[in-house]
Short mmCIF file of C-alpha atoms in Angstrom, two decimals:
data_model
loop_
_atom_site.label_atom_id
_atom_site.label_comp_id
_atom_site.label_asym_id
_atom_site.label_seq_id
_atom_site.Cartn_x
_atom_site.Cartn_y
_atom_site.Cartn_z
CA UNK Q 1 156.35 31.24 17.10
CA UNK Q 2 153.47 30.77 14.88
CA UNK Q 3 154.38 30.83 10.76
CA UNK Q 4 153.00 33.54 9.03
CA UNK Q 5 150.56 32.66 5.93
CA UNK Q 6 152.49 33.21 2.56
CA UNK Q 7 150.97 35.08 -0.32
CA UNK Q 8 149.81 33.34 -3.37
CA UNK Q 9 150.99 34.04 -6.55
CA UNK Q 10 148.77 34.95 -9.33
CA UNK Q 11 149.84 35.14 -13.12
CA UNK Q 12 147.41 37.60 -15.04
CA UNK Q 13 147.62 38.53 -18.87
CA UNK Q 14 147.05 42.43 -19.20
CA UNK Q 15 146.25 44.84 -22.44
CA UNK Q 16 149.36 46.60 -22.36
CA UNK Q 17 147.42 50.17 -21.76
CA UNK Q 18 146.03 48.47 -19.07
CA UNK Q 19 149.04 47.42 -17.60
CA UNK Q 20 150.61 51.12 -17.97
CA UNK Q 21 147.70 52.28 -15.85
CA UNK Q 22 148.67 49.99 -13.47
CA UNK Q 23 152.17 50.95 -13.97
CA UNK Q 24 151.91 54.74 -13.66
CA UNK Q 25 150.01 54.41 -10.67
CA UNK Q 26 152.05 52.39 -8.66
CA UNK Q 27 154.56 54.44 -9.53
CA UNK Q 28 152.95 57.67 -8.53
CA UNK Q 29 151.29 55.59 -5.26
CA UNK Q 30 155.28 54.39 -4.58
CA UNK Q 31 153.40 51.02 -4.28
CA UNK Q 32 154.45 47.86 -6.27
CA UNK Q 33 151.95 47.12 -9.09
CA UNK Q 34 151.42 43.91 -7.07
CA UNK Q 35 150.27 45.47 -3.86
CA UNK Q 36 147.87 47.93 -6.06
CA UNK Q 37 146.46 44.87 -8.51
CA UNK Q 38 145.19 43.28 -4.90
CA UNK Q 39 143.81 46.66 -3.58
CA UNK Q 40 142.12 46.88 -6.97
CA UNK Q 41 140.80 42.76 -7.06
CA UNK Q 42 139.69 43.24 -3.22
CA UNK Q 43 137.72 46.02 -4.56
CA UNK Q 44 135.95 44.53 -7.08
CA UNK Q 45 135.19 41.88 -4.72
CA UNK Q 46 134.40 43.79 -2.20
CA UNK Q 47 130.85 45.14 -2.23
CA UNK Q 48 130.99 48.58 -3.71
CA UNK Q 49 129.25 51.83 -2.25
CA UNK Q 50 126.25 51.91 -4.73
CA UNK Q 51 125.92 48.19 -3.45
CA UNK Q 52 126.65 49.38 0.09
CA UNK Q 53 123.84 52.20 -0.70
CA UNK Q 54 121.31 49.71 -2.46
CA UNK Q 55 122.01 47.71 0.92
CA UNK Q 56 120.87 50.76 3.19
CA UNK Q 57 118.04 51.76 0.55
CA UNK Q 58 116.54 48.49 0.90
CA UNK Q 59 116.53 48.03 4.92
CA UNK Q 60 115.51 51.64 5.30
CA UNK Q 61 112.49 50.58 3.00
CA UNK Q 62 111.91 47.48 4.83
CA UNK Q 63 111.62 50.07 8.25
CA UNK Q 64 109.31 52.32 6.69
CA UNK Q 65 107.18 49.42 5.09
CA UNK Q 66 106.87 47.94 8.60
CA UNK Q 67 105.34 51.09 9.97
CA UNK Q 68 103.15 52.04 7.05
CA UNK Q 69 101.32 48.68 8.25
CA UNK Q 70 101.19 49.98 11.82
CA UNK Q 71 99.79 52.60 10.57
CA UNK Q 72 97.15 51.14 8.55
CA UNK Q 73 96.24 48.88 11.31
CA UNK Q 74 95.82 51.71 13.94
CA UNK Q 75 94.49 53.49 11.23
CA UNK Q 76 91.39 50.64 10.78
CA UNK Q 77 91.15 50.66 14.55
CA UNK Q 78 90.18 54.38 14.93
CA UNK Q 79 88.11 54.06 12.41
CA UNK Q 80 85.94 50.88 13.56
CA UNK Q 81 86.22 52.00 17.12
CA UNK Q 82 84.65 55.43 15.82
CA UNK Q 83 82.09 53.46 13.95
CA UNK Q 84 81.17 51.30 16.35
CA UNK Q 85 80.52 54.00 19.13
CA UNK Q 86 78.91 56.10 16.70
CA UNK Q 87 76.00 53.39 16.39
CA UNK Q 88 75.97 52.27 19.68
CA UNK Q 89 75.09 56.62 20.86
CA UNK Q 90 72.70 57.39 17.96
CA UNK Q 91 70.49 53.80 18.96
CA UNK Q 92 71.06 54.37 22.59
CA UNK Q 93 70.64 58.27 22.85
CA UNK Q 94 67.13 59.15 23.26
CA UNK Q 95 65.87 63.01 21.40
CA UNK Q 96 65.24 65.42 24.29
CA UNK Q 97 63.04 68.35 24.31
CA UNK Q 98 64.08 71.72 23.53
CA UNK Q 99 64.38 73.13 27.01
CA UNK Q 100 66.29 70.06 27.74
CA UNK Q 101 68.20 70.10 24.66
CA UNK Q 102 69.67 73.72 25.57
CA UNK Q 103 70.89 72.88 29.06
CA UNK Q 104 72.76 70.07 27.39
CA UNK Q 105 74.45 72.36 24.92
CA UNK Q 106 75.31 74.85 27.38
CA UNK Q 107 76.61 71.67 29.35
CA UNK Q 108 78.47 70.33 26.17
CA UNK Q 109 81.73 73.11 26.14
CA UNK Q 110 82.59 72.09 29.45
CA UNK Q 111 82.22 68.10 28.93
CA UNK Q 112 84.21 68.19 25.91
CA UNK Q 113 86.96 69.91 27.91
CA UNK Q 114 86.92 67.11 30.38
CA UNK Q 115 86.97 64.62 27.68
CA UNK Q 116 89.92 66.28 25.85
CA UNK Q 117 92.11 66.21 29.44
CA UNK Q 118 91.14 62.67 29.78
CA UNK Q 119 92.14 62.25 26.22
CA UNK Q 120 95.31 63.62 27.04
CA UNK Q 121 96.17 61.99 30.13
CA UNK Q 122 95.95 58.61 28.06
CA UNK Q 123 97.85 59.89 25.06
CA UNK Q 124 100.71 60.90 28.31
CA UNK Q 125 100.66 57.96 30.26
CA UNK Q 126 99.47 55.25 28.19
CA UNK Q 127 98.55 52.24 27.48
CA UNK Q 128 97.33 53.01 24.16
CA UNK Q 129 94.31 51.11 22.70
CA UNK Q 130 96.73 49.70 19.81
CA UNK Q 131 98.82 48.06 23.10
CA UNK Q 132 95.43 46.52 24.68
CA UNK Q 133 94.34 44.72 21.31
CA UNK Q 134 95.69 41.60 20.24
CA UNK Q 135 98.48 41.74 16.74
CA UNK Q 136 97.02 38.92 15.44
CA UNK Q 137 93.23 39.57 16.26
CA UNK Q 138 93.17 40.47 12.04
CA UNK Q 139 94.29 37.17 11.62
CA UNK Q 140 91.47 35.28 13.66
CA UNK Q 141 89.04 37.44 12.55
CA UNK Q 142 89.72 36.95 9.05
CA UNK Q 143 89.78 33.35 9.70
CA UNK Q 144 85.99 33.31 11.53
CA UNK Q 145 84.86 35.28 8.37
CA UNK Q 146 86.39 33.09 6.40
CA UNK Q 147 84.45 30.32 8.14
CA UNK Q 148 81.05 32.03 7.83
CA UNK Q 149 81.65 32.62 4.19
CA UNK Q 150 81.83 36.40 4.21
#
């Protein structure tokens, strides 16, 4: 039979209005003022709920913080990968003559369409171009730049 662990006892000096607090409310609890001085000393040991809610605050933050940078990294991506095609089809793409230059724009409403179900067909199935480049490519290329001087 295993011994059970004994309380310890505790000798505290009280204001006396504190101690009729404590009093009255044991009384009203029917607890002993004993039983509601360690309920009360747990307590204010105990982390309390606008510590318990600071808590929560601050991982929910953390979350968010974590995704804003996602974000802003996906973000840059678009962008460069928009820049980057954008100067690579205005030095590549040759001026055509007007009756050229209609055909193509009759031809344009219906390539667009195809490029907007391709588009979504990615978006569905994946992978998306944030999956196919590296996490730490920002790191290595802010190293070779650092390198170079820039």
């Amino acid at each position: 039979m295993t011994k059970s662990v004994r309380k310890q006892r505790l000798s505290v000096y009280l204001d006396p209005a504190v101690m009729n607090r404590l009093a009255e409310h044991a009384a009203r609890r029917d607890h002993s003022r004993s039983l509601v001085a360690e309920a009360a000393i747990e307590s204010f040991l105990s982390p309390d709920a606008a510590e318990r809610q600071e808590a929560a605050i601050t991982k929910r933050l953390d979350q968010l913080d974590r995704r804003m940078t996602r974000l802003e990294r996906d973000v840059g991506i678009a962008v460069e990968s928009l820049a980057v095609f954008i100067k690579y089809w205005v030095s590549t793409t040759p001026t055509l003559p007007e009756p050229a230059a209609q055909a193509a724009r009759s031809k344009a409403g219906e390539r667009y369409d195809q490029f907007v179900t391709a588009l979504g067909r990615r978006l569905a199935k994946g992978p998306k171009l944030r999956q196919e480049i590296s996490e730490d490519m920002n790191d290595s290329e802010h190293h070779d730049n650092r390198s170079r001087g820039e």
